[in-house]
GROMACS .gro file of C-alpha atoms in nm:
model
  321
    1MET     CA    1  10.260  13.252  11.593
    2LEU     CA    2   9.887  13.179  11.562
    3ASP     CA    3   9.902  13.002  11.899
    4TYR     CA    4   9.981  13.340  12.060
    5LYS     CA    5   9.711  13.538  11.882
    6ARG     CA    6   9.507  13.601  12.198
    7ASP     CA    7   9.820  13.691  12.394
    8PHE     CA    8   9.912  13.961  12.143
    9GLN     CA    9   9.558  14.096  12.140
   10HIS     CA   10   9.551  14.103  12.521
   11LEU     CA   11   9.887  14.280  12.530
   12GLU     CA   12   9.754  14.543  12.290
   13LEU     CA   13   9.472  14.621  12.533
   14LEU     CA   14   9.697  14.641  12.839
   15ASP     CA   15   9.993  14.828  12.692
   16SER     CA   16   9.909  15.147  12.503
   17ASN     CA   17  10.269  15.179  12.387
   18PHE     CA   18  10.258  14.843  12.209
   19LYS     CA   19  10.213  14.936  11.840
   20THR     CA   20  10.341  14.626  11.659
   21CYS     CA   21  10.049  14.391  11.715
   22PRO     CA   22   9.921  14.241  11.385
   23SER     CA   23   9.592  14.376  11.264
   24THR     CA   24   9.280  14.165  11.210
   25VAL     CA   25   9.352  14.145  10.837
   26GLU     CA   26   9.707  14.026  10.904
   27TRP     CA   27   9.583  13.759  11.145
   28ASP     CA   28   9.339  13.634  10.881
   29ARG     CA   29   9.621  13.616  10.627
   30LEU     CA   30   9.838  13.421  10.869
   31ASP     CA   31   9.556  13.174  10.923
   32ILE     CA   32   9.514  13.124  10.546
   33ILE     CA   33   9.889  13.079  10.495
   34ALA     CA   34   9.907  12.824  10.779
   35LYS     CA   35   9.629  12.615  10.623
   36PHE     CA   36   9.795  12.641  10.282
   37LEU     CA   37  10.133  12.522  10.413
   38ALA     CA   38   9.994  12.239  10.630
   39PRO     CA   39  10.026  11.966  10.359
   40PHE     CA   40  10.386  12.067  10.293
   41TYR     CA   41  10.465  12.045  10.663
   42ASP     CA   42  10.334  11.687  10.665
   43ILE     CA   43  10.549  11.605  10.360
   44THR     CA   44  10.856  11.755  10.527
   45CYS     CA   45  10.800  11.546  10.839
   46ALA     CA   46  10.757  11.229  10.629
   47PHE     CA   47  11.051  11.293  10.397
   48SER     CA   48  11.308  11.421  10.644
   49GLY     CA   49  11.271  11.161  10.919
   50THR     CA   50  11.588  11.008  11.058
   51LYS     CA   51  11.439  10.661  11.019
   52TYR     CA   52  11.316  10.682  10.661
   53PRO     CA   53  10.976  10.519  10.603
   54THR     CA   54  10.885  10.297  10.312
   55SER     CA   55  10.798  10.461   9.980
   56ASN     CA   56  10.428  10.370   9.994
   57LEU     CA   57  10.368  10.651  10.245
   58PHE     CA   58  10.468  10.932  10.010
   59PHE     CA   59  10.202  10.916   9.736
   60PRO     CA   60   9.910  11.025   9.962
   61CYS     CA   61  10.114  11.318  10.095
   62VAL     CA   62  10.239  11.430   9.755
   63SER     CA   63   9.894  11.395   9.595
   64THR     CA   64   9.742  11.608   9.871
   65ALA     CA   65  10.002  11.879   9.814
   66TYR     CA   66   9.954  11.870   9.436
   67THR     CA   67   9.576  11.901   9.475
   68SER     CA   68   9.621  12.191   9.718
   69LEU     CA   69   9.852  12.378   9.479
   70LYS     CA   70   9.613  12.338   9.187
   71HIS     CA   71   9.317  12.450   9.396
   72GLU     CA   72   9.491  12.759   9.532
   73ARG     CA   73   9.617  12.856   9.187
   74LEU     CA   74   9.260  12.861   9.055
   75HIS     CA   75   9.051  12.962   9.357
   76GLY     CA   76   9.291  13.113   9.612
   77ILE     CA   77   9.324  13.479   9.704
   78GLU     CA   78   9.573  13.684   9.505
   79TYR     CA   79   9.890  13.661   9.715
   80ILE     CA   80   9.838  13.287   9.779
   81ARG     CA   81   9.763  13.234   9.410
   82ASN     CA   82  10.093  13.396   9.312
   83ILE     CA   83  10.285  13.178   9.559
   84ALA     CA   84  10.106  12.861   9.444
   85THR     CA   85  10.179  12.936   9.078
   86ARG     CA   86  10.553  12.961   9.141
   87MET     CA   87  10.556  12.653   9.361
   88LEU     CA   88  10.354  12.452   9.109
   89VAL     CA   89  10.613  12.506   8.837
   90LYS     CA   90  10.886  12.355   9.054
   91PHE     CA   91  10.656  12.086   9.192
   92GLU     CA   92  10.555  11.953   8.850
   93LYS     CA   93  10.919  11.931   8.748
   94TYR     CA   94  10.962  11.648   8.999
   95TRP     CA   95  10.606  11.512   8.985
   96PHE     CA   96  10.614  11.403   8.622
   97ASP     CA   97  10.949  11.230   8.678
   98PHE     CA   98  10.850  11.025   8.981
   99CYS     CA   99  10.469  11.002   8.996
  100ASP     CA  100  10.465  10.655   8.837
  101ILE     CA  101  10.699  10.490   9.086
  102LEU     CA  102  10.519  10.663   9.374
  103ALA     CA  103  10.188  10.527   9.243
  104ILE     CA  104  10.328  10.175   9.207
  105ALA     CA  105  10.458  10.191   9.564
  106VAL     CA  106  10.118  10.282   9.708
  107ILE     CA  107   9.950  10.010   9.498
  108LEU     CA  108  10.167   9.759   9.684
  109ASP     CA  109  10.014   9.883  10.010
  110PRO     CA  110   9.715   9.650  10.075
  111ARG     CA  111   9.523   9.938  10.235
  112TYR     CA  112   9.513  10.140   9.911
  113LYS     CA  113   9.588   9.931   9.599
  114PHE     CA  114   9.490  10.056   9.254
  115THR     CA  115   9.158  10.220   9.343
  116PHE     CA  116   9.335  10.488   9.548
  117VAL     CA  117   9.553  10.584   9.251
  118GLU     CA  118   9.243  10.605   9.028
  119TRP     CA  119   9.069  10.831   9.279
  120CYS     CA  120   9.372  11.061   9.317
  121TYR     CA  121   9.426  11.089   8.942
  122LYS     CA  122   9.059  11.170   8.891
  123LYS     CA  123   9.095  11.467   9.127
  124LEU     CA  124   9.425  11.575   8.970
  125TYR     CA  125   9.364  11.525   8.598
  126GLY     CA  126   8.986  11.542   8.563
  127GLY     CA  127   8.872  11.384   8.237
  128ASP     CA  128   9.223  11.274   8.145
  129TYR     CA  129   9.258  11.048   8.448
  130ILE     CA  130   9.168  10.732   8.253
  131SER     CA  131   9.468  10.760   8.023
  132GLU     CA  132   9.698  10.848   8.314
  133THR     CA  133   9.583  10.551   8.523
  134LYS     CA  134   9.629  10.325   8.220
  135LYS     CA  135   9.992  10.438   8.196
  136VAL     CA  136  10.047  10.346   8.561
  137ARG     CA  137   9.877  10.008   8.516
  138ASP     CA  138  10.083   9.928   8.207
  139LYS     CA  139  10.407  10.019   8.384
  140LEU     CA  140  10.304   9.818   8.689
  141PHE     CA  141  10.246   9.500   8.489
  142ALA     CA  142  10.556   9.564   8.277
  143LEU     CA  143  10.762   9.581   8.595
  144PHE     CA  144  10.592   9.270   8.731
  145SER     CA  145  10.670   9.076   8.412
  146ASN     CA  146  11.040   9.095   8.499
  147TYR     CA  147  10.976   8.913   8.825
  148GLU     CA  148  10.758   8.656   8.649
  149LYS     CA  149  11.045   8.582   8.410
  150VAL     CA  150  11.280   8.522   8.702
  151ASP     CA  151  11.031   8.281   8.857
  152LEU     CA  152  10.978   8.097   8.527
  153GLN     CA  153  11.352   8.068   8.477
  154THR     CA  154  11.389   7.914   8.823
  155THR     CA  155  11.106   7.672   8.747
  156GLY     CA  156  11.267   7.579   8.416
  157ASP     CA  157  11.596   7.505   8.586
  158MET     CA  158  11.419   7.273   8.829
  159SER     CA  159  11.230   7.095   8.548
  160SER     CA  160  11.556   7.021   8.366
  161LEU     CA  161  11.661   6.789   8.648
  162PRO     CA  162  11.612   6.417   8.576
  163SER     CA  163  11.276   6.294   8.694
  164VAL     CA  164  11.236   6.009   8.936
  165SER     CA  165  11.019   5.808   8.698
  166SER     CA  166  11.282   5.816   8.423
  167GLN     CA  167  11.531   5.648   8.652
  168VAL     CA  168  11.300   5.360   8.741
  169ASP     CA  169  11.368   5.030   8.570
  170SER     CA  170  11.129   4.956   8.286
  171SER     CA  171  11.059   4.613   8.424
  172THR     CA  172  10.883   4.766   8.724
  173SER     CA  173  10.510   4.709   8.708
  174PHE     CA  174  10.262   4.998   8.769
  175PRO     CA  175   9.899   4.972   8.872
  176SER     CA  176   9.653   5.029   8.592
  177ILE     CA  177   9.467   5.362   8.570
  178THR     CA  178   9.099   5.331   8.648
  179LYS     CA  179   8.825   5.506   8.455
  180SER     CA  180   8.745   5.744   8.743
  181GLN     CA  181   9.107   5.857   8.764
  182PHE     CA  182   9.117   5.908   8.390
  183LEU     CA  183   8.805   6.127   8.397
  184GLN     CA  184   8.939   6.320   8.696
  185ASP     CA  185   9.245   6.412   8.492
  186TYR     CA  186   9.014   6.530   8.217
  187ASN     CA  187   8.824   6.754   8.459
  188SER     CA  188   9.149   6.919   8.563
  189PHE     CA  189   9.243   6.966   8.198
  190GLU     CA  190   8.905   7.120   8.123
  191GLU     CA  191   8.936   7.370   8.408
  192GLU     CA  192   9.275   7.483   8.280
  193ILE     CA  193   9.128   7.551   7.935
  194THR     CA  194   8.801   7.718   8.035
  195MET     CA  195   8.943   7.931   8.318
  196PRO     CA  196   9.240   8.149   8.222
  197LYS     CA  197   9.508   8.150   8.486
  198LYS     CA  198   9.548   8.482   8.666
  199SER     CA  199   9.883   8.621   8.765
  200GLN     CA  200   9.978   8.674   9.127
  201LEU     CA  201   9.953   9.049   9.080
  202GLU     CA  202   9.597   9.023   8.948
  203MET     CA  203   9.496   8.801   9.239
  204TYR     CA  204   9.652   9.047   9.485
  205LEU     CA  205   9.469   9.343   9.331
  206GLU     CA  206   9.135   9.159   9.336
  207GLU     CA  207   9.161   9.069   9.704
  208GLN     CA  208   8.972   9.283   9.953
  209LYS     CA  209   9.168   9.578  10.087
  210ILE     CA  210   9.273   9.605  10.450
  211ASP     CA  211   9.108   9.877  10.657
  212ARG     CA  212   9.307  10.201  10.626
  213LYS     CA  213   9.266  10.269  10.997
  214VAL     CA  214   9.477   9.964  11.076
  215LYS     CA  215   9.837  10.050  11.162
  216LEU     CA  216  10.024   9.829  10.917
  217ASP     CA  217  10.391   9.754  10.867
  218VAL     CA  218  10.386   9.694  10.493
  219LEU     CA  219  10.723   9.517  10.492
  220HIS     CA  220  10.600   9.278  10.760
  221PHE     CA  221  10.284   9.220  10.554
  222TRP     CA  222  10.480   9.113  10.248
  223LYS     CA  223  10.712   8.901  10.457
  224GLY     CA  224  10.409   8.710  10.582
  225ASN     CA  225  10.262   8.676  10.231
  226GLN     CA  226  10.579   8.586  10.043
  227TYR     CA  227  10.462   8.226  10.004
  228ARG     CA  228  10.120   8.324   9.869
  229PHE     CA  229  10.254   8.585   9.626
  230PRO     CA  230  10.628   8.523   9.595
  231GLU     CA  231  10.665   8.722   9.272
  232VAL     CA  232  10.468   9.024   9.400
  233ALA     CA  233  10.655   9.009   9.732
  234ALA     CA  234  10.988   9.021   9.550
  235MET     CA  235  10.872   9.327   9.354
  236ALA     CA  236  10.740   9.493   9.670
  237ARG     CA  237  11.073   9.436   9.844
  238ASP     CA  238  11.256   9.626   9.571
  239VAL     CA  239  11.002   9.907   9.525
  240LEU     CA  240  10.924   9.986   9.888
  241CYS     CA  241  11.290  10.034   9.983
  242ILE     CA  242  11.346  10.311   9.726
  243PRO     CA  243  11.458  10.633   9.905
  244ILE     CA  244  11.235  10.914   9.782
  245SER     CA  245  11.428  11.215   9.911
  246THR     CA  246  11.796  11.258   9.819
  247ILE     CA  247  11.829  11.626   9.917
  248SER     CA  248  11.751  11.824  10.230
  249SER     CA  249  11.387  11.922  10.262
  250GLU     CA  250  11.479  12.287  10.319
  251SER     CA  251  11.583  12.323   9.955
  252ALA     CA  252  11.265  12.172   9.807
  253PHE     CA  253  11.094  12.508   9.750
  254SER     CA  254  11.387  12.739   9.814
  255ASN     CA  255  11.458  13.013   9.560
  256SER     CA  256  11.817  13.048   9.683
  257GLY     CA  257  12.119  12.839   9.590
  258ARG     CA  258  12.179  12.480   9.689
  259ILE     CA  259  12.274  12.399  10.045
  260LEU     CA  260  12.549  12.162   9.928
  261ASP     CA  261  12.837  12.323   9.743
  262GLN     CA  262  12.972  12.195   9.412
  263TYR     CA  263  13.234  11.980   9.584
  264ARG     CA  264  13.005  11.794   9.821
  265SER     CA  265  12.735  11.750   9.557
  266ALA     CA  266  12.990  11.577   9.330
  267LEU     CA  267  13.102  11.310   9.575
  268LYS     CA  268  13.133  10.957   9.447
  269PRO     CA  269  12.868  10.705   9.562
  270ASP     CA  270  13.109  10.505   9.776
  271ILE     CA  271  13.221  10.821   9.961
  272VAL     CA  272  12.859  10.926  10.023
  273GLU     CA  273  12.779  10.576  10.149
  274ALA     CA  274  13.075  10.588  10.386
  275LEU     CA  275  12.966  10.927  10.523
  276VAL     CA  276  12.606  10.819  10.572
  277CYS     CA  277  12.701  10.491  10.740
  278SER     CA  278  12.954  10.664  10.965
  279LYS     CA  279  12.697  10.917  11.081
  280ASP     CA  280  12.444  10.641  11.145
  281TRP     CA  281  12.698  10.443  11.349
  282LEU     CA  282  12.796  10.748  11.552
  283TYR     CA  283  12.451  10.889  11.625
  284GLY     CA  284  12.204  10.615  11.538
  285ASN     CA  285  12.217  10.432  11.871
  286ASN     CA  286  12.229  10.742  12.092
  287VAL     CA  287  11.855  10.800  12.097
  288LEU     CA  288  11.838  10.735  12.472
  289PRO     CA  289  12.110  10.834  12.720
  290ASP     CA  290  12.328  10.552  12.846
  291PRO     CA  291  12.358  10.569  13.227
  292GLU     CA  292  12.693  10.387  13.229
  293LEU     CA  293  12.834  10.615  12.960
  294ASP     CA  294  12.713  10.923  13.148
  295GLY     CA  295  12.874  10.793  13.466
  296VAL     CA  296  13.209  10.731  13.299
  297THR     CA  297  13.197  11.075  13.136
  298GLU     CA  298  13.123  11.239  13.470
  299ASP     CA  299  13.413  11.054  13.636
  300ILE     CA  300  13.651  11.165  13.361
  301MET     CA  301  13.538  11.526  13.393
  302ASN     CA  302  13.576  11.517  13.772
  303LEU     CA  303  13.920  11.361  13.734
  304GLY     CA  304  14.029  11.641  13.504
  305ILE     CA  305  13.898  11.906  13.740
  306THR     CA  306  14.073  11.741  14.038
  307GLU     CA  307  14.407  11.732  13.854
  308ILE     CA  308  14.377  12.100  13.761
  309ASP     CA  309  14.295  12.195  14.121
  310SER     CA  310  14.593  11.998  14.258
  311GLU     CA  311  14.831  12.162  14.010
  312ASP     CA  312  14.701  12.507  14.104
  313ALA     CA  313  14.753  12.425  14.472
  314LYS     CA  314  15.115  12.318  14.409
  315CYS     CA  315  15.187  12.640  14.218
  316SER     CA  316  15.042  12.848  14.499
  317ALA     CA  317  15.250  12.662  14.759
  318ASN     CA  318  15.568  12.716  14.559
  319ARG     CA  319  15.501  13.088  14.531
  320VAL     CA  320  15.445  13.113  14.908
  321ALA     CA  321  15.767  12.922  14.980
   0.00000   0.00000   0.00000
């Protein structure tokens, strides 16, 4: 409606009978409400897309909305403050349940990593942000430890295989080890002792971030780096594919009842999967019109119309006869 503000004002000047034009105060309120709802519009567009994006995109949007709600509750005008207070109660109900996994997902985006989470939490929690970021870091490394165990188990299975040297006959002669080779082995041993080995996750976090202006496909990034950081790539594959929204966006801040009734909300997982896949198969590939399909449809429609016209003509001829 704000796009037509000048049109309404111009109509008020031309038509003296037009009495429903918003006043200046009402236009100002509409402008404030539009700015207040802008972050939630961005979230709705991100969450309700037909081709769902990866989960790393949600934390910046949700953090922006959370910051906006807290700011308006403290510093907004009265009617916005009342709205923000009610929305914040419902928002925090979901925030505290899913903020950790959202933070971990954005950490696995090489454009943001852990520093972005620290900055967001500092704006959200103030002096308590250190303890909150520590919780996220602990959960991140706890999750990563599961993927390290899988990799170690695979390595252990490979090491249990018989070595080539054990199968060589003992009568085979080997060249003697020179002094330089012996000292070179010692240098390698010394480096292992003096320099603690870092995990793949620590090395990833210490690498320089990619410019945020770069349009990046995060799944393609981890596919290309799966040989450098195989354990982190495996974790990223599982975390980034998590669907964030499981309900329609219209009900996120709705005070009315649920859109789904009690029967459809209690469907078994296999039934829901069948419905979702069927809808995707039916409508997923119809983004662009198919000229051949349109031509066949037009021929069928013309054929039906021709048959109806011929039958009407026969009936008319019979009545005349």
